[in-house]
Amino acid sequence: MEQTFLIYNTLTRKKEAFKPLHAPHVGMYVCGPTVYGDPHLGHARPAITFDILFRYLQHLGYKVRYVRNITDVGHLEHDADEGEDKIAKKARLEQLEPMEIAQHYTRRYHQAMEALGVLPPSIEPHATGHIIEQEKLVEEILANGYAYVSNGSVYFDVEKYNHDHKYGILSGRNLEDVINQSRELAGIGEKRNQVDFALWKKAQPEHIMRWPSPWGDGFPGWHCECTAMGRKYLGNHFDIHGGGMDLIFPHHECEIAQAVASQGDEMVHYWMHNNMITINGQKMGKSLGNFITLEQFFKGEHPLLSQPYSPMTIRFFILSAHYRGTVDFSDEALKASEKGLERLLNGLHDTCRIQPAEKSDEAVASFVASLRQRCYDAMNDDLMTPLVISYLFEACHIINTLVNHKAAISAADLEELSTTMKLFATDLLGLSDSQHSDNSGREESFGKVVDMVLELRAKAKANKDWATSDKIRDELAALGFVVKDTKDGATWKLDK
């Protein structure tokens, strides 16, 4: 089924029909973590957002090369150009080598992403493994006259670039006033203007992460790595560059300037950005000290958490909001997500309990006939995952009526309903059902028996034989089955 996929391009500030530069091949670059601490909820959102995009593009038939980098040098403590390298600082405090810190937290990040159901990227380059490419990028920018050397460091000349091109096209900022104001500070420090940013920083004697370069021992500026690695693995022009909205300025703005200054034109066709996760209305992140690590969520070990939450609950929580909208964390919101996930996965599982009839009821047939395309329409509208989930909840209601023999469905319609549920809930949204998967053999064996017993219980309740009804429920509970009465009838599942 051919689909027209619309994505919101931050650069043009509108939804656009996705047209790859070299279809069916798609190049996608996403900014990964700076590995100096345990992954937190803020790391989960971009990873899950672009995992959905990766899954969906592949489902549509594209051959996707997905590059997600690891920042293990150059991200300084105070801003992009000043302060101590975050990884080097952590290494100094813990009396370890910087690469020990980077390796440890990279491994922790991978473990968390796997638990969240995030597929690994095609390529995961490290900034420290691409120093040569970053030095080459700096040399090209210098040769084209858009950078200058100052005391062993190299800075991008924003004023010169802004005169010839336009600095601020992604963020929408007008930097003319900022540049003019910064002239008062010219000659103070190494920069000509305060808005100039470092392409290469001279390493001070105490700086333990350093490499030789034409300008002396030092290390690359933070913004260089993505431009250099994106170009190496995806070419001078590629389709999608993504990351969190907090990276629009200065990081991605600087990337655009570096690309144009080095090769004469822009590298990226579509810029995509997910919004932030907030806590009490404030961005959640390491720099603000208000973050909760993913491990704390999984173990329930934080004052703001009343219980542990599974990785799939976290994934469902994030997908319940559109990726460009803010998500405000609360324990209550996670509890609601836990219930919503359980409802969805139970519905997915319960499709195997439905006994098909010769013919579907008209309402059931109509719903099944439209479900797949409704879900596609939502995904094609800039990955509207909350809408997909709402349609799957509608399907769960239909499934409950079918399980409890309050409606009829044909074998063909049942197959369509089951495959559509699996496609969107499991394959595209990535919501795995480890509980039901682990017990699938037992449930398949006992499922029909339990349904028969529940029918006997339903008859007992209809006859107001409450003793028999309660006895059946209690006996099932003793065997590990949880029975829940709903307005559509009774549902069951194996206890954890």
Tab-separated table of C-alpha atoms in Angstrom:
chain	number	residue	atom	x	y	z
A	1	MET	CA	0.000	0.000	0.000
A	2	GLU	CA	1.577	3.260	-1.121
A	3	GLN	CA	1.532	5.995	1.500
A	4	THR	CA	2.242	9.743	1.354
A	5	PHE	CA	4.261	10.494	4.459
A	6	LEU	CA	4.262	14.061	5.793
A	7	ILE	CA	6.979	15.225	8.170
A	8	TYR	CA	7.397	18.594	9.863
A	9	ASN	CA	10.561	20.306	8.654
A	10	THR	CA	11.919	22.643	11.322
A	11	LEU	CA	13.802	24.566	8.635
A	12	THR	CA	10.689	25.494	6.625
A	13	ARG	CA	8.342	25.385	9.644
A	14	LYS	CA	5.722	23.319	7.835
A	15	LYS	CA	4.759	19.746	7.059
A	16	GLU	CA	6.217	18.443	3.816
A	17	ALA	CA	5.751	15.299	1.761
A	18	PHE	CA	8.790	13.125	2.360
A	19	LYS	CA	10.814	12.733	-0.842
A	20	PRO	CA	14.225	11.114	-0.345
A	21	LEU	CA	17.140	12.485	-2.330
A	22	HIS	CA	18.138	9.026	-3.549
A	23	ALA	CA	15.059	6.818	-3.108
A	24	PRO	CA	14.709	4.085	-2.022
A	25	HIS	CA	17.790	4.910	0.085
A	26	VAL	CA	17.353	7.271	3.037
A	27	GLY	CA	20.130	8.865	5.082
A	28	MET	CA	19.192	9.785	8.664
A	29	TYR	CA	21.468	11.303	11.300
A	30	VAL	CA	20.370	11.786	14.916
A	31	CYS	CA	22.364	13.405	17.702
A	32	GLY	CA	23.048	10.801	20.378
A	33	PRO	CA	24.044	11.206	24.024
A	34	THR	CA	27.045	12.776	25.680
A	35	VAL	CA	28.224	9.797	27.728
A	36	TYR	CA	29.239	11.144	31.140
A	37	GLY	CA	26.315	9.928	33.262
A	38	ASP	CA	23.471	7.432	33.469
A	39	PRO	CA	20.778	7.804	30.777
A	40	HIS	CA	17.650	9.607	31.968
A	41	LEU	CA	14.115	10.205	30.741
A	42	GLY	CA	15.294	13.103	28.584
A	43	HIS	CA	17.508	10.684	26.634
A	44	ALA	CA	14.602	8.307	26.100
A	45	ARG	CA	12.422	10.719	24.148
A	46	PRO	CA	14.659	11.393	21.106
A	47	ALA	CA	15.738	7.758	21.026
A	48	ILE	CA	12.125	6.548	20.934
A	49	THR	CA	10.967	9.317	18.577
A	50	PHE	CA	13.532	8.492	15.921
A	51	ASP	CA	13.163	4.775	16.531
A	52	ILE	CA	9.534	5.188	15.420
A	53	LEU	CA	10.686	7.103	12.335
A	54	PHE	CA	13.328	4.438	11.580
A	55	ARG	CA	10.756	1.644	11.895
A	56	TYR	CA	8.152	3.427	9.800
A	57	LEU	CA	10.468	4.403	6.947
A	58	GLN	CA	11.648	0.802	6.713
A	59	HIS	CA	8.045	-0.396	6.771
A	60	LEU	CA	7.274	1.930	3.846
A	61	GLY	CA	9.990	0.154	1.882
A	62	TYR	CA	12.937	2.543	2.228
A	63	LYS	CA	16.482	1.305	2.807
A	64	VAL	CA	17.490	3.453	5.772
A	65	ARG	CA	21.035	4.147	6.911
A	66	TYR	CA	20.498	5.431	10.430
A	67	VAL	CA	23.510	7.124	12.037
A	68	ARG	CA	23.351	8.035	15.740
A	69	ASN	CA	26.532	9.415	17.241
A	70	ILE	CA	28.142	9.131	20.656
A	71	THR	CA	29.644	12.377	21.995
A	72	ASP	CA	32.733	11.441	24.002
A	73	VAL	CA	34.770	14.661	23.652
A	74	GLY	CA	34.266	18.385	23.132
A	75	HIS	CA	31.044	18.972	25.089
A	76	LEU	CA	32.197	21.525	27.640
A	77	GLU	CA	30.753	22.181	31.062
A	78	HIS	CA	29.530	25.774	30.757
A	79	ASP	CA	28.769	26.169	27.050
A	80	ALA	CA	30.034	24.990	23.697
A	81	ASP	CA	33.336	26.877	24.040
A	82	GLU	CA	34.130	27.407	27.710
A	83	GLY	CA	34.700	25.269	30.788
A	84	GLU	CA	35.992	21.765	31.366
A	85	ASP	CA	35.124	18.834	29.118
A	86	LYS	CA	32.240	16.995	30.834
A	87	ILE	CA	33.754	13.548	30.339
A	88	ALA	CA	37.225	14.689	31.383
A	89	LYS	CA	35.747	16.273	34.519
A	90	LYS	CA	33.967	13.029	35.418
A	91	ALA	CA	37.182	11.094	34.806
A	92	ARG	CA	39.163	13.450	37.051
A	93	LEU	CA	36.615	13.189	39.858
A	94	GLU	CA	36.514	9.385	39.698
A	95	GLN	CA	40.256	9.029	38.970
A	96	LEU	CA	39.664	7.086	35.776
A	97	GLU	CA	40.681	7.445	32.150
A	98	PRO	CA	38.174	9.484	30.103
A	99	MET	CA	37.580	6.524	27.800
A	100	GLU	CA	36.698	4.379	30.820
A	101	ILE	CA	33.982	6.891	31.652
A	102	ALA	CA	32.791	7.031	28.043
A	103	GLN	CA	32.770	3.246	27.674
A	104	HIS	CA	30.944	2.687	30.961
A	105	TYR	CA	28.119	5.137	30.230
A	106	THR	CA	27.881	4.116	26.570
A	107	ARG	CA	27.245	0.571	27.783
A	108	ARG	CA	24.637	1.844	30.260
A	109	TYR	CA	22.958	3.805	27.481
A	110	HIS	CA	22.817	0.739	25.230
A	111	GLN	CA	21.310	-1.381	28.005
A	112	ALA	CA	18.603	1.215	28.637
A	113	MET	CA	17.806	1.593	24.935
A	114	GLU	CA	17.495	-2.165	24.501
A	115	ALA	CA	15.094	-2.329	27.466
A	116	LEU	CA	13.017	0.455	25.890
A	117	GLY	CA	12.746	-1.496	22.642
A	118	VAL	CA	14.856	1.017	20.673
A	119	LEU	CA	16.418	-0.611	17.625
A	120	PRO	CA	20.176	-0.110	17.251
A	121	PRO	CA	21.226	2.367	14.549
A	122	SER	CA	22.954	1.257	11.370
A	123	ILE	CA	26.139	3.077	12.415
A	124	GLU	CA	27.091	4.531	15.811
A	125	PRO	CA	30.240	6.653	15.363
A	126	HIS	CA	32.157	8.175	18.273
A	127	ALA	CA	33.500	11.719	18.144
A	128	THR	CA	36.931	10.567	19.383
A	129	GLY	CA	37.152	8.119	16.475
A	130	HIS	CA	36.760	10.899	13.904
A	131	ILE	CA	39.288	13.548	14.886
A	132	ILE	CA	40.888	13.488	11.421
A	133	GLU	CA	37.542	14.152	9.735
A	134	GLN	CA	36.859	17.038	12.088
A	135	GLU	CA	40.284	18.563	11.467
A	136	LYS	CA	39.647	18.317	7.715
A	137	LEU	CA	36.342	20.139	8.168
A	138	VAL	CA	38.094	22.938	10.062
A	139	GLU	CA	40.765	23.208	7.355
A	140	GLU	CA	38.086	23.567	4.652
A	141	ILE	CA	36.281	26.302	6.554
A	142	LEU	CA	39.566	28.154	7.117
A	143	ALA	CA	40.485	27.831	3.439
A	144	ASN	CA	37.121	29.342	2.434
A	145	GLY	CA	37.662	32.330	4.709
A	146	TYR	CA	34.966	31.643	7.311
A	147	ALA	CA	37.239	30.930	10.272
A	148	TYR	CA	40.332	32.359	11.943
A	149	VAL	CA	43.096	31.091	14.192
A	150	SER	CA	43.482	32.735	17.580
A	151	ASN	CA	46.080	31.631	20.143
A	152	GLY	CA	46.061	28.026	18.962
A	153	SER	CA	42.267	27.789	18.742
A	154	VAL	CA	40.132	28.094	15.598
A	155	TYR	CA	36.846	30.034	15.642
A	156	PHE	CA	34.039	30.286	13.131
A	157	ASP	CA	33.588	33.865	11.876
A	158	VAL	CA	29.835	34.316	12.272
A	159	GLU	CA	29.851	37.929	11.075
A	160	LYS	CA	31.621	37.055	7.818
A	161	TYR	CA	29.332	34.080	7.256
A	162	ASN	CA	26.201	36.094	8.071
A	163	HIS	CA	27.263	38.720	5.528
A	164	ASP	CA	27.612	36.175	2.726
A	165	HIS	CA	24.834	33.769	3.701
A	166	LYS	CA	22.452	33.866	6.640
A	167	TYR	CA	23.144	32.648	10.168
A	168	GLY	CA	19.957	31.821	12.047
A	169	ILE	CA	17.801	30.216	9.339
A	170	LEU	CA	16.931	27.179	11.499
A	171	SER	CA	16.200	28.925	14.794
A	172	GLY	CA	14.737	32.057	13.229
A	173	ARG	CA	17.088	34.278	15.191
A	174	ASN	CA	18.215	37.639	13.823
A	175	LEU	CA	21.823	37.916	14.893
A	176	GLU	CA	22.571	41.330	13.383
A	177	ASP	CA	21.908	43.067	16.703
A	178	VAL	CA	23.846	40.442	18.637
A	179	ILE	CA	26.838	40.776	16.326
A	180	ASN	CA	26.794	44.570	16.576
A	181	GLN	CA	26.599	44.457	20.360
A	182	SER	CA	29.484	41.991	20.536
A	183	ARG	CA	31.814	44.457	18.772
A	184	GLU	CA	32.185	46.216	22.107
A	185	LEU	CA	33.913	43.074	23.383
A	186	ALA	CA	36.218	42.677	20.381
A	187	GLY	CA	39.799	42.108	21.470
A	188	ILE	CA	38.709	40.692	24.826
A	189	GLY	CA	39.633	37.017	24.924
A	190	GLU	CA	40.301	34.992	21.784
A	191	LYS	CA	37.140	35.682	19.786
A	192	ARG	CA	36.529	38.568	17.433
A	193	ASN	CA	32.850	38.461	18.360
A	194	GLN	CA	31.151	36.770	21.266
A	195	VAL	CA	28.836	34.940	18.848
A	196	ASP	CA	31.761	33.175	17.147
A	197	PHE	CA	32.033	29.522	18.095
A	198	ALA	CA	34.984	27.170	18.443
A	199	LEU	CA	35.872	24.745	15.678
A	200	TRP	CA	39.061	23.676	17.448
A	201	LYS	CA	40.147	24.472	20.998
A	202	LYS	CA	43.696	24.702	22.220
A	203	ALA	CA	44.228	22.274	25.078
A	204	GLN	CA	45.455	23.843	28.292
A	205	PRO	CA	48.206	21.951	30.176
A	206	GLU	CA	45.680	20.350	32.553
A	207	HIS	CA	43.399	19.198	29.735
A	208	ILE	CA	43.745	15.407	29.432
A	209	MET	CA	41.823	14.907	26.160
A	210	ARG	CA	43.996	16.278	23.348
A	211	TRP	CA	45.117	15.520	19.818
A	212	PRO	CA	47.793	17.026	17.520
A	213	SER	CA	46.594	19.382	14.791
A	214	PRO	CA	48.007	22.030	12.405
A	215	TRP	CA	47.128	24.610	15.075
A	216	GLY	CA	48.684	22.772	18.013
A	217	ASP	CA	47.485	20.182	20.511
A	218	GLY	CA	43.790	20.496	21.230
A	219	PHE	CA	40.364	19.016	20.673
A	220	PRO	CA	37.436	19.658	18.309
A	221	GLY	CA	34.564	21.972	19.130
A	222	TRP	CA	31.302	20.267	19.973
A	223	HIS	CA	29.517	21.324	16.770
A	224	CYS	CA	32.100	19.808	14.414
A	225	GLU	CA	31.489	16.151	15.153
A	226	CYS	CA	28.000	15.803	13.680
A	227	THR	CA	28.848	17.719	10.510
A	228	ALA	CA	32.003	15.658	9.953
A	229	MET	CA	30.485	12.268	10.764
A	230	GLY	CA	27.222	12.944	8.963
A	231	ARG	CA	29.134	13.819	5.820
A	232	LYS	CA	31.420	10.785	6.106
A	233	TYR	CA	28.650	8.204	6.439
A	234	LEU	CA	25.768	9.847	4.568
A	235	GLY	CA	27.480	12.068	1.994
A	236	ASN	CA	27.475	15.810	1.350
A	237	HIS	CA	23.687	15.786	1.064
A	238	PHE	CA	21.371	13.570	3.068
A	239	ASP	CA	17.712	13.425	3.986
A	240	ILE	CA	17.038	13.788	7.716
A	241	HIS	CA	18.883	15.260	10.679
A	242	GLY	CA	17.167	14.948	14.040
A	243	GLY	CA	17.540	15.571	17.736
A	244	GLY	CA	15.963	17.318	20.677
A	245	MET	CA	14.500	20.797	20.295
A	246	ASP	CA	17.155	22.136	22.661
A	247	LEU	CA	19.739	21.446	19.935
A	248	ILE	CA	18.182	23.788	17.362
A	249	PHE	CA	20.334	26.621	18.700
A	250	PRO	CA	23.235	26.709	18.817
A	251	HIS	CA	24.228	23.156	17.846
A	252	HIS	CA	22.207	22.554	14.691
A	253	GLU	CA	22.398	26.188	13.624
A	254	CYS	CA	26.168	25.895	13.778
A	255	GLU	CA	26.060	22.633	11.829
A	256	ILE	CA	24.253	24.345	8.955
A	257	ALA	CA	26.819	27.151	8.942
A	258	GLN	CA	29.729	24.688	9.000
A	259	ALA	CA	28.317	22.718	6.071
A	260	VAL	CA	27.709	25.782	3.906
A	261	ALA	CA	31.065	27.309	4.842
A	262	SER	CA	32.951	24.106	3.984
A	263	GLN	CA	31.161	22.773	0.901
A	264	GLY	CA	29.138	25.736	-0.377
A	265	ASP	CA	25.623	24.457	0.284
A	266	GLU	CA	23.472	22.823	2.952
A	267	MET	CA	23.827	19.140	3.755
A	268	VAL	CA	20.418	18.353	5.241
A	269	HIS	CA	17.025	18.299	3.502
A	270	TYR	CA	14.704	17.774	6.478
A	271	TRP	CA	15.406	18.893	10.047
A	272	MET	CA	13.277	17.143	12.690
A	273	HIS	CA	13.172	17.909	16.411
A	274	ASN	CA	11.348	16.326	19.320
A	275	ASN	CA	10.140	18.518	22.159
A	276	MET	CA	11.266	18.263	25.758
A	277	ILE	CA	10.136	16.248	28.738
A	278	THR	CA	9.460	18.647	31.589
A	279	ILE	CA	9.092	18.304	35.320
A	280	ASN	CA	6.999	21.006	36.983
A	281	GLY	CA	7.117	22.869	33.683
A	282	GLN	CA	10.943	22.943	33.533
A	283	LYS	CA	13.079	20.981	31.087
A	284	MET	CA	14.371	17.746	32.580
A	285	GLY	CA	18.117	17.379	32.142
A	286	LYS	CA	21.496	16.781	33.728
A	287	SER	CA	22.527	20.433	33.574
A	288	LEU	CA	19.530	21.458	35.718
A	289	GLY	CA	19.924	18.588	38.172
A	290	ASN	CA	16.209	17.705	37.996
A	291	PHE	CA	16.464	14.502	36.003
A	292	ILE	CA	15.402	10.975	36.912
A	293	THR	CA	17.528	8.190	35.491
A	294	LEU	CA	15.928	5.373	33.567
A	295	GLU	CA	17.270	2.885	36.104
A	296	GLN	CA	15.472	4.810	38.857
A	297	PHE	CA	12.246	4.489	36.874
A	298	PHE	CA	12.776	0.771	36.339
A	299	LYS	CA	13.496	0.201	40.061
A	300	GLY	CA	11.151	2.833	41.517
A	301	GLU	CA	14.029	4.372	43.453
A	302	HIS	CA	13.262	8.094	43.437
A	303	PRO	CA	11.259	10.310	45.825
A	304	LEU	CA	8.899	11.347	43.009
A	305	LEU	CA	8.049	7.739	42.122
A	306	SER	CA	5.527	5.661	44.069
A	307	GLN	CA	6.510	2.395	42.353
A	308	PRO	CA	8.776	0.916	39.669
A	309	TYR	CA	7.731	1.387	36.041
A	310	SER	CA	8.590	-1.034	33.272
A	311	PRO	CA	10.541	0.134	30.201
A	312	MET	CA	7.443	-0.463	28.058
A	313	THR	CA	5.409	1.807	30.343
A	314	ILE	CA	8.016	4.544	29.783
A	315	ARG	CA	7.848	3.951	26.023
A	316	PHE	CA	4.032	4.078	26.064
A	317	PHE	CA	4.143	7.278	28.168
A	318	ILE	CA	6.362	8.980	25.578
A	319	LEU	CA	4.337	7.764	22.579
A	320	SER	CA	1.078	8.938	24.176
A	321	ALA	CA	2.051	12.500	23.241
A	322	HIS	CA	3.038	13.758	19.797
A	323	TYR	CA	6.795	14.058	19.465
A	324	ARG	CA	6.620	17.839	18.861
A	325	GLY	CA	4.535	18.456	21.987
A	326	THR	CA	5.866	18.800	25.513
A	327	VAL	CA	5.384	15.963	27.984
A	328	ASP	CA	5.184	16.897	31.653
A	329	PHE	CA	6.309	14.096	33.937
A	330	SER	CA	4.233	13.038	36.918
A	331	ASP	CA	3.786	9.823	38.852
A	332	GLU	CA	0.061	9.964	38.074
A	333	ALA	CA	0.732	10.189	34.331
A	334	LEU	CA	2.955	7.110	34.512
A	335	LYS	CA	0.282	5.173	36.395
A	336	ALA	CA	-2.207	6.067	33.664
A	337	SER	CA	0.293	4.930	31.049
A	338	GLU	CA	0.783	1.643	32.861
A	339	LYS	CA	-2.976	0.999	32.747
A	340	GLY	CA	-3.197	2.072	29.117
A	341	LEU	CA	-0.345	-0.226	28.116
A	342	GLU	CA	-1.933	-3.144	29.954
A	343	ARG	CA	-5.235	-2.526	28.201
A	344	LEU	CA	-3.567	-2.415	24.782
A	345	LEU	CA	-1.423	-5.519	25.283
A	346	ASN	CA	-4.335	-7.474	26.749
A	347	GLY	CA	-6.385	-6.568	23.692
A	348	LEU	CA	-3.568	-7.663	21.407
A	349	HIS	CA	-3.280	-10.944	23.276
A	350	ASP	CA	-7.040	-11.544	23.417
A	351	THR	CA	-7.368	-11.705	19.629
A	352	CYS	CA	-6.191	-15.321	19.863
A	353	ARG	CA	-9.147	-16.146	22.132
A	354	ILE	CA	-11.829	-15.032	19.679
A	355	GLN	CA	-13.872	-17.733	17.985
A	356	PRO	CA	-14.669	-16.669	14.394
A	357	ALA	CA	-18.211	-16.842	13.023
A	358	GLU	CA	-19.413	-17.350	9.468
A	359	LYS	CA	-20.091	-13.638	9.079
A	360	SER	CA	-19.125	-10.421	10.844
A	361	ASP	CA	-21.671	-8.081	12.360
A	362	GLU	CA	-22.049	-5.004	10.199
A	363	ALA	CA	-20.509	-2.635	12.781
A	364	VAL	CA	-17.552	-4.983	13.359
A	365	ALA	CA	-16.926	-5.432	9.631
A	366	SER	CA	-17.030	-1.668	9.076
A	367	PHE	CA	-14.599	-1.005	11.942
A	368	VAL	CA	-12.113	-3.655	10.810
A	369	ALA	CA	-12.267	-2.457	7.205
A	370	SER	CA	-11.236	1.080	8.195
A	371	LEU	CA	-8.800	0.455	11.087
A	372	ARG	CA	-5.604	-0.124	9.114
A	373	GLN	CA	-5.985	2.943	6.914
A	374	ARG	CA	-6.948	5.147	9.872
A	375	CYS	CA	-3.730	4.102	11.613
A	376	TYR	CA	-1.730	4.726	8.440
A	377	ASP	CA	-3.302	8.168	8.064
A	378	ALA	CA	-2.230	9.020	11.616
A	379	MET	CA	1.342	7.789	11.069
A	380	ASN	CA	1.537	9.634	7.755
A	381	ASP	CA	0.533	12.853	9.476
A	382	ASP	CA	3.955	13.524	10.994
A	383	LEU	CA	3.961	10.357	13.161
A	384	MET	CA	0.774	11.066	15.119
A	385	THR	CA	1.311	8.199	17.580
A	386	PRO	CA	-1.340	9.357	20.138
A	387	LEU	CA	-3.990	9.021	17.438
A	388	VAL	CA	-2.768	5.536	16.524
A	389	ILE	CA	-3.033	4.516	20.176
A	390	SER	CA	-6.583	5.884	20.399
A	391	TYR	CA	-7.589	3.792	17.360
A	392	LEU	CA	-6.010	0.705	18.912
A	393	PHE	CA	-7.988	1.357	22.097
A	394	GLU	CA	-11.152	1.354	19.982
A	395	ALA	CA	-10.032	-2.012	18.648
A	396	CYS	CA	-9.578	-3.282	22.222
A	397	HIS	CA	-13.208	-2.427	22.958
A	398	ILE	CA	-14.323	-4.396	19.896
A	399	ILE	CA	-12.091	-7.301	20.946
A	400	ASN	CA	-13.683	-7.396	24.420
A	401	THR	CA	-17.161	-7.653	22.896
A	402	LEU	CA	-15.970	-10.458	20.615
A	403	VAL	CA	-14.294	-12.399	23.427
A	404	ASN	CA	-17.497	-12.215	25.453
A	405	HIS	CA	-19.681	-13.309	22.512
A	406	LYS	CA	-21.499	-9.980	22.309
A	407	ALA	CA	-20.562	-9.557	18.661
A	408	ALA	CA	-19.513	-11.747	15.733
A	409	ILE	CA	-16.527	-11.611	13.389
A	410	SER	CA	-15.590	-13.694	10.354
A	411	ALA	CA	-12.270	-15.533	10.093
A	412	ALA	CA	-11.044	-13.114	7.401
A	413	ASP	CA	-11.952	-10.041	9.447
A	414	LEU	CA	-10.383	-11.578	12.555
A	415	GLU	CA	-7.137	-12.140	10.663
A	416	GLU	CA	-7.186	-8.537	9.449
A	417	LEU	CA	-7.879	-7.225	12.969
A	418	SER	CA	-5.095	-9.332	14.494
A	419	THR	CA	-2.468	-8.415	11.896
A	420	THR	CA	-3.356	-4.707	12.055
A	421	MET	CA	-3.086	-4.697	15.844
A	422	LYS	CA	0.287	-6.445	15.709
A	423	LEU	CA	1.601	-4.234	12.905
A	424	PHE	CA	0.915	-0.932	14.641
A	425	ALA	CA	1.221	-1.853	18.329
A	426	THR	CA	4.233	-4.160	18.111
A	427	ASP	CA	6.092	-3.655	14.828
A	428	LEU	CA	5.737	0.120	14.443
A	429	LEU	CA	5.144	1.468	17.967
A	430	GLY	CA	7.539	-1.151	19.344
A	431	LEU	CA	5.384	-2.062	22.342
A	432	SER	CA	6.542	-5.565	23.214
A	433	ASP	CA	4.546	-7.963	25.353
A	434	SER	CA	7.204	-9.807	27.330
A	435	GLN	CA	4.719	-11.042	29.956
A	436	HIS	CA	2.431	-12.645	27.428
A	437	SER	CA	5.358	-13.834	25.293
A	438	ASP	CA	6.951	-15.603	28.241
A	439	ASN	CA	3.675	-17.368	29.038
A	440	SER	CA	2.391	-17.834	25.489
A	441	GLY	CA	2.627	-21.623	25.569
A	442	ARG	CA	0.732	-21.898	28.847
A	443	GLU	CA	-1.922	-19.412	27.787
A	444	GLU	CA	-2.494	-21.103	24.446
A	445	SER	CA	-2.941	-24.435	26.246
A	446	PHE	CA	-5.239	-23.128	28.966
A	447	GLY	CA	-6.954	-20.319	27.055
A	448	LYS	CA	-9.866	-22.249	25.668
A	449	VAL	CA	-10.393	-24.031	28.978
A	450	VAL	CA	-10.461	-20.728	30.867
A	451	ASP	CA	-12.937	-19.273	28.379
A	452	MET	CA	-15.203	-22.297	28.877
A	453	VAL	CA	-14.991	-21.909	32.666
A	454	LEU	CA	-15.789	-18.194	32.402
A	455	GLU	CA	-18.851	-19.037	30.331
A	456	LEU	CA	-20.027	-21.267	33.194
A	457	ARG	CA	-19.355	-18.387	35.591
A	458	ALA	CA	-21.347	-16.017	33.375
A	459	LYS	CA	-24.297	-18.427	33.452
A	460	ALA	CA	-24.007	-18.687	37.242
A	461	LYS	CA	-24.071	-14.900	37.542
A	462	ALA	CA	-27.081	-14.718	35.222
A	463	ASN	CA	-28.859	-17.185	37.523
A	464	LYS	CA	-27.741	-15.117	40.548
A	465	ASP	CA	-25.730	-18.076	41.797
A	466	TRP	CA	-23.136	-15.823	43.416
A	467	ALA	CA	-21.493	-18.620	45.411
A	468	THR	CA	-20.613	-20.578	42.263
A	469	SER	CA	-19.542	-17.404	40.460
A	470	ASP	CA	-17.195	-16.405	43.294
A	471	LYS	CA	-15.871	-19.947	43.654
A	472	ILE	CA	-14.900	-20.092	39.946
A	473	ARG	CA	-13.179	-16.710	40.192
A	474	ASP	CA	-11.266	-17.705	43.354
A	475	GLU	CA	-10.215	-21.076	41.939
A	476	LEU	CA	-8.886	-19.403	38.789
A	477	ALA	CA	-6.995	-16.880	40.933
A	478	ALA	CA	-5.392	-19.734	42.871
A	479	LEU	CA	-4.160	-21.166	39.569
A	480	GLY	CA	-2.580	-17.840	38.589
A	481	PHE	CA	-5.362	-16.321	36.461
A	482	VAL	CA	-6.618	-12.788	37.135
A	483	VAL	CA	-10.291	-12.342	36.198
A	484	LYS	CA	-11.675	-8.852	35.714
A	485	ASP	CA	-15.326	-7.993	35.106
A	486	THR	CA	-15.977	-5.221	32.569
A	487	LYS	CA	-19.096	-3.760	31.018
A	488	ASP	CA	-18.431	-5.934	27.971
A	489	GLY	CA	-17.986	-9.120	29.998
A	490	ALA	CA	-15.108	-10.807	31.823
A	491	THR	CA	-11.445	-10.684	30.799
A	492	TRP	CA	-8.546	-12.714	32.149
A	493	LYS	CA	-4.783	-12.875	32.106
A	494	LEU	CA	-2.026	-14.882	33.728
A	495	ASP	CA	-0.633	-13.193	36.806
A	496	LYS	CA	2.974	-12.011	36.694
